[in-house]
């Protein structure tokens, strides 16, 4: 199921080679998903699920989710990131570093970006706004 995920087991070097070529960031985590006697799934996004042989519910949930939800194309995701997510994160970081009074998400630049997301894409992601 290369469009959804790859299943890995310890002795499947051909799948491992293809997978690590597509997701080089996973090389450091290889010991977590390439285990003796275990089955792991690596989703097309690079997210990996281990212990599929013992607890398949997480994998079943992810596969069902991907069957029912249409994820954005990579170029759409990159455009959203550069158009909305990164500028909003920059507003947040500048407000936190500059110790701006009031909530950063109520600044005019932040509100304009949130409004643009809602208007143009029917959603907005506002993150790191709670004092934890």
PDB file of C-alpha atoms in Angstrom:
ATOM      1  CA  UNK A   1       0.000   0.000   0.000  1.00  0.00           C
ATOM      2  CA  UNK A   2       2.683   2.564  -0.920  1.00  0.00           C
ATOM      3  CA  UNK A   3       0.142   5.381  -1.260  1.00  0.00           C
ATOM      4  CA  UNK A   4      -0.997   4.783   2.359  1.00  0.00           C
ATOM      5  CA  UNK A   5       1.809   3.052   4.213  1.00  0.00           C
ATOM      6  CA  UNK A   6       4.672   0.577   4.167  1.00  0.00           C
ATOM      7  CA  UNK A   7       4.756  -2.452   6.430  1.00  0.00           C
ATOM      8  CA  UNK A   8       8.161  -3.290   7.801  1.00  0.00           C
ATOM      9  CA  UNK A   9       9.707  -6.231   9.473  1.00  0.00           C
ATOM     10  CA  UNK A  10      13.330  -6.674  10.418  1.00  0.00           C
ATOM     11  CA  UNK A  11      14.424  -8.774   7.417  1.00  0.00           C
ATOM     12  CA  UNK A  12      12.779  -6.756   4.641  1.00  0.00           C
ATOM     13  CA  UNK A  13      15.761  -4.736   3.409  1.00  0.00           C
ATOM     14  CA  UNK A  14      14.185  -3.743   0.085  1.00  0.00           C
ATOM     15  CA  UNK A  15      11.221  -1.972   1.722  1.00  0.00           C
ATOM     16  CA  UNK A  16      13.513  -0.429   4.313  1.00  0.00           C
ATOM     17  CA  UNK A  17      15.789   0.969   1.592  1.00  0.00           C
ATOM     18  CA  UNK A  18      12.873   2.541  -0.337  1.00  0.00           C
ATOM     19  CA  UNK A  19      11.346   3.927   2.829  1.00  0.00           C
ATOM     20  CA  UNK A  20      14.534   5.512   4.178  1.00  0.00           C
ATOM     21  CA  UNK A  21      15.245   7.053   0.768  1.00  0.00           C
ATOM     22  CA  UNK A  22      11.824   8.743   0.905  1.00  0.00           C
ATOM     23  CA  UNK A  23      12.089   9.689   4.588  1.00  0.00           C
ATOM     24  CA  UNK A  24      15.760  10.186   5.539  1.00  0.00           C
ATOM     25  CA  UNK A  25      14.647  11.742   8.839  1.00  0.00           C
ATOM     26  CA  UNK A  26      13.628   8.236   9.957  1.00  0.00           C
ATOM     27  CA  UNK A  27      17.179   6.843   9.908  1.00  0.00           C
ATOM     28  CA  UNK A  28      17.710   7.920  13.527  1.00  0.00           C
ATOM     29  CA  UNK A  29      14.481   6.186  14.617  1.00  0.00           C
ATOM     30  CA  UNK A  30      15.067   2.962  12.671  1.00  0.00           C
ATOM     31  CA  UNK A  31      15.466   0.832  15.816  1.00  0.00           C
ATOM     32  CA  UNK A  32      11.892   1.729  16.833  1.00  0.00           C
ATOM     33  CA  UNK A  33      10.184   0.426  13.716  1.00  0.00           C
ATOM     34  CA  UNK A  34      12.615  -2.266  12.587  1.00  0.00           C
ATOM     35  CA  UNK A  35      12.417  -4.800  15.437  1.00  0.00           C
ATOM     36  CA  UNK A  36      12.905  -8.545  15.779  1.00  0.00           C
ATOM     37  CA  UNK A  37       9.531 -10.304  15.868  1.00  0.00           C
ATOM     38  CA  UNK A  38       7.605  -7.100  15.370  1.00  0.00           C
ATOM     39  CA  UNK A  39       5.599  -5.460  12.624  1.00  0.00           C
ATOM     40  CA  UNK A  40       5.561  -1.720  12.094  1.00  0.00           C
ATOM     41  CA  UNK A  41       3.812   0.531   9.622  1.00  0.00           C
ATOM     42  CA  UNK A  42       5.268   3.736   8.240  1.00  0.00           C
ATOM     43  CA  UNK A  43       2.635   6.032   6.782  1.00  0.00           C
ATOM     44  CA  UNK A  44       3.244   7.976   3.585  1.00  0.00           C
ATOM     45  CA  UNK A  45       3.788  11.117   5.685  1.00  0.00           C
ATOM     46  CA  UNK A  46       6.683   9.480   7.562  1.00  0.00           C
ATOM     47  CA  UNK A  47       4.730   8.866  10.755  1.00  0.00           C
ATOM     48  CA  UNK A  48       5.446   5.375  12.049  1.00  0.00           C
ATOM     49  CA  UNK A  49       3.337   3.033  14.156  1.00  0.00           C
ATOM     50  CA  UNK A  50       5.057   0.261  16.070  1.00  0.00           C
ATOM     51  CA  UNK A  51       3.716  -2.850  17.796  1.00  0.00           C
ATOM     52  CA  UNK A  52       1.129  -3.426  15.046  1.00  0.00           C
ATOM     53  CA  UNK A  53       1.276  -7.132  15.819  1.00  0.00           C
ATOM     54  CA  UNK A  54       0.182  -6.559  19.429  1.00  0.00           C
ATOM     55  CA  UNK A  55      -2.115  -3.549  19.110  1.00  0.00           C
ATOM     56  CA  UNK A  56      -3.444  -3.011  15.576  1.00  0.00           C
ATOM     57  CA  UNK A  57      -6.100  -0.433  16.548  1.00  0.00           C
ATOM     58  CA  UNK A  58      -3.810   2.561  16.012  1.00  0.00           C
ATOM     59  CA  UNK A  59      -2.954   1.361  12.525  1.00  0.00           C
ATOM     60  CA  UNK A  60      -6.597   0.614  11.711  1.00  0.00           C
ATOM     61  CA  UNK A  61      -7.598   4.088  12.892  1.00  0.00           C
ATOM     62  CA  UNK A  62      -4.934   5.762  10.725  1.00  0.00           C
ATOM     63  CA  UNK A  63      -5.874   3.733   7.651  1.00  0.00           C
ATOM     64  CA  UNK A  64      -9.572   4.464   8.131  1.00  0.00           C
ATOM     65  CA  UNK A  65      -8.796   8.150   8.642  1.00  0.00           C
ATOM     66  CA  UNK A  66      -6.770   8.279   5.435  1.00  0.00           C
ATOM     67  CA  UNK A  67      -9.516   6.467   3.549  1.00  0.00           C
ATOM     68  CA  UNK A  68     -12.193   8.936   4.641  1.00  0.00           C
ATOM     69  CA  UNK A  69     -10.277  12.241   4.845  1.00  0.00           C
ATOM     70  CA  UNK A  70      -8.673  13.784   1.794  1.00  0.00           C
ATOM     71  CA  UNK A  71      -5.333  15.229   2.857  1.00  0.00           C
ATOM     72  CA  UNK A  72      -3.949  18.242   0.979  1.00  0.00           C
ATOM     73  CA  UNK A  73      -1.425  17.729  -1.781  1.00  0.00           C
ATOM     74  CA  UNK A  74       2.182  18.433  -0.778  1.00  0.00           C
ATOM     75  CA  UNK A  75       2.343  21.643  -2.824  1.00  0.00           C
ATOM     76  CA  UNK A  76      -0.924  22.848  -1.215  1.00  0.00           C
ATOM     77  CA  UNK A  77       0.505  22.045   2.199  1.00  0.00           C
ATOM     78  CA  UNK A  78       3.681  23.998   1.411  1.00  0.00           C
ATOM     79  CA  UNK A  79       1.621  26.975   0.212  1.00  0.00           C
ATOM     80  CA  UNK A  80      -0.470  26.975   3.405  1.00  0.00           C
ATOM     81  CA  UNK A  81       2.681  26.784   5.472  1.00  0.00           C
ATOM     82  CA  UNK A  82       4.346  29.752   3.772  1.00  0.00           C
ATOM     83  CA  UNK A  83       1.144  31.780   3.347  1.00  0.00           C
ATOM     84  CA  UNK A  84      -0.444  31.285   6.773  1.00  0.00           C
ATOM     85  CA  UNK A  85       1.304  29.040   9.297  1.00  0.00           C
ATOM     86  CA  UNK A  86       4.811  30.522   9.213  1.00  0.00           C
ATOM     87  CA  UNK A  87       3.678  34.175   9.225  1.00  0.00           C
ATOM     88  CA  UNK A  88       1.342  33.478  12.161  1.00  0.00           C
ATOM     89  CA  UNK A  89       4.153  31.722  14.034  1.00  0.00           C
ATOM     90  CA  UNK A  90       6.362  34.746  13.333  1.00  0.00           C
ATOM     91  CA  UNK A  91       3.738  37.094  14.826  1.00  0.00           C
ATOM     92  CA  UNK A  92       3.556  34.848  17.895  1.00  0.00           C
ATOM     93  CA  UNK A  93       7.344  34.617  18.284  1.00  0.00           C
ATOM     94  CA  UNK A  94       7.840  38.372  17.857  1.00  0.00           C
ATOM     95  CA  UNK A  95       5.148  39.092  20.445  1.00  0.00           C
ATOM     96  CA  UNK A  96       6.622  36.639  22.946  1.00  0.00           C
ATOM     97  CA  UNK A  97      10.187  37.882  22.425  1.00  0.00           C
ATOM     98  CA  UNK A  98       9.134  41.537  22.455  1.00  0.00           C
ATOM     99  CA  UNK A  99       6.900  41.066  25.461  1.00  0.00           C
ATOM    100  CA  UNK A 100       3.936  42.654  23.704  1.00  0.00           C
ATOM    101  CA  UNK A 101       1.117  43.516  26.046  1.00  0.00           C
ATOM    102  CA  UNK A 102      -2.082  41.583  25.609  1.00  0.00           C
ATOM    103  CA  UNK A 103      -2.606  38.372  23.742  1.00  0.00           C
ATOM    104  CA  UNK A 104      -0.538  37.900  20.576  1.00  0.00           C
ATOM    105  CA  UNK A 105      -3.464  36.388  18.674  1.00  0.00           C
ATOM    106  CA  UNK A 106      -5.435  39.610  19.076  1.00  0.00           C
ATOM    107  CA  UNK A 107      -2.826  41.717  17.256  1.00  0.00           C
ATOM    108  CA  UNK A 108      -3.993  43.088  13.927  1.00  0.00           C
ATOM    109  CA  UNK A 109      -1.432  41.053  11.911  1.00  0.00           C
ATOM    110  CA  UNK A 110      -2.489  37.825  13.619  1.00  0.00           C
ATOM    111  CA  UNK A 111      -6.184  38.561  13.136  1.00  0.00           C
ATOM    112  CA  UNK A 112      -5.595  39.359   9.456  1.00  0.00           C
ATOM    113  CA  UNK A 113      -3.830  36.009   8.936  1.00  0.00           C
ATOM    114  CA  UNK A 114      -6.541  34.108  10.821  1.00  0.00           C
ATOM    115  CA  UNK A 115      -9.221  35.872   8.772  1.00  0.00           C
ATOM    116  CA  UNK A 116      -7.365  35.081   5.533  1.00  0.00           C
ATOM    117  CA  UNK A 117      -7.251  31.404   6.476  1.00  0.00           C
ATOM    118  CA  UNK A 118     -10.944  31.321   7.295  1.00  0.00           C
ATOM    119  CA  UNK A 119     -11.909  33.283   4.205  1.00  0.00           C
ATOM    120  CA  UNK A 120      -9.685  31.533   1.686  1.00  0.00           C
ATOM    121  CA  UNK A 121      -9.452  28.003   3.090  1.00  0.00           C
ATOM    122  CA  UNK A 122     -12.382  27.675   5.526  1.00  0.00           C
ATOM    123  CA  UNK A 123     -10.078  26.990   8.472  1.00  0.00           C
ATOM    124  CA  UNK A 124      -7.346  28.525  10.591  1.00  0.00           C
ATOM    125  CA  UNK A 125      -4.835  27.001  12.956  1.00  0.00           C
ATOM    126  CA  UNK A 126      -3.993  29.106  16.015  1.00  0.00           C
ATOM    127  CA  UNK A 127      -1.358  27.350  18.104  1.00  0.00           C
ATOM    128  CA  UNK A 128       0.525  28.111  21.331  1.00  0.00           C
ATOM    129  CA  UNK A 129      -1.964  30.577  22.707  1.00  0.00           C
ATOM    130  CA  UNK A 130      -2.581  29.034  26.114  1.00  0.00           C
ATOM    131  CA  UNK A 131      -0.401  29.903  29.077  1.00  0.00           C
ATOM    132  CA  UNK A 132       0.798  26.513  30.248  1.00  0.00           C
TER     133      UNK A 132
END
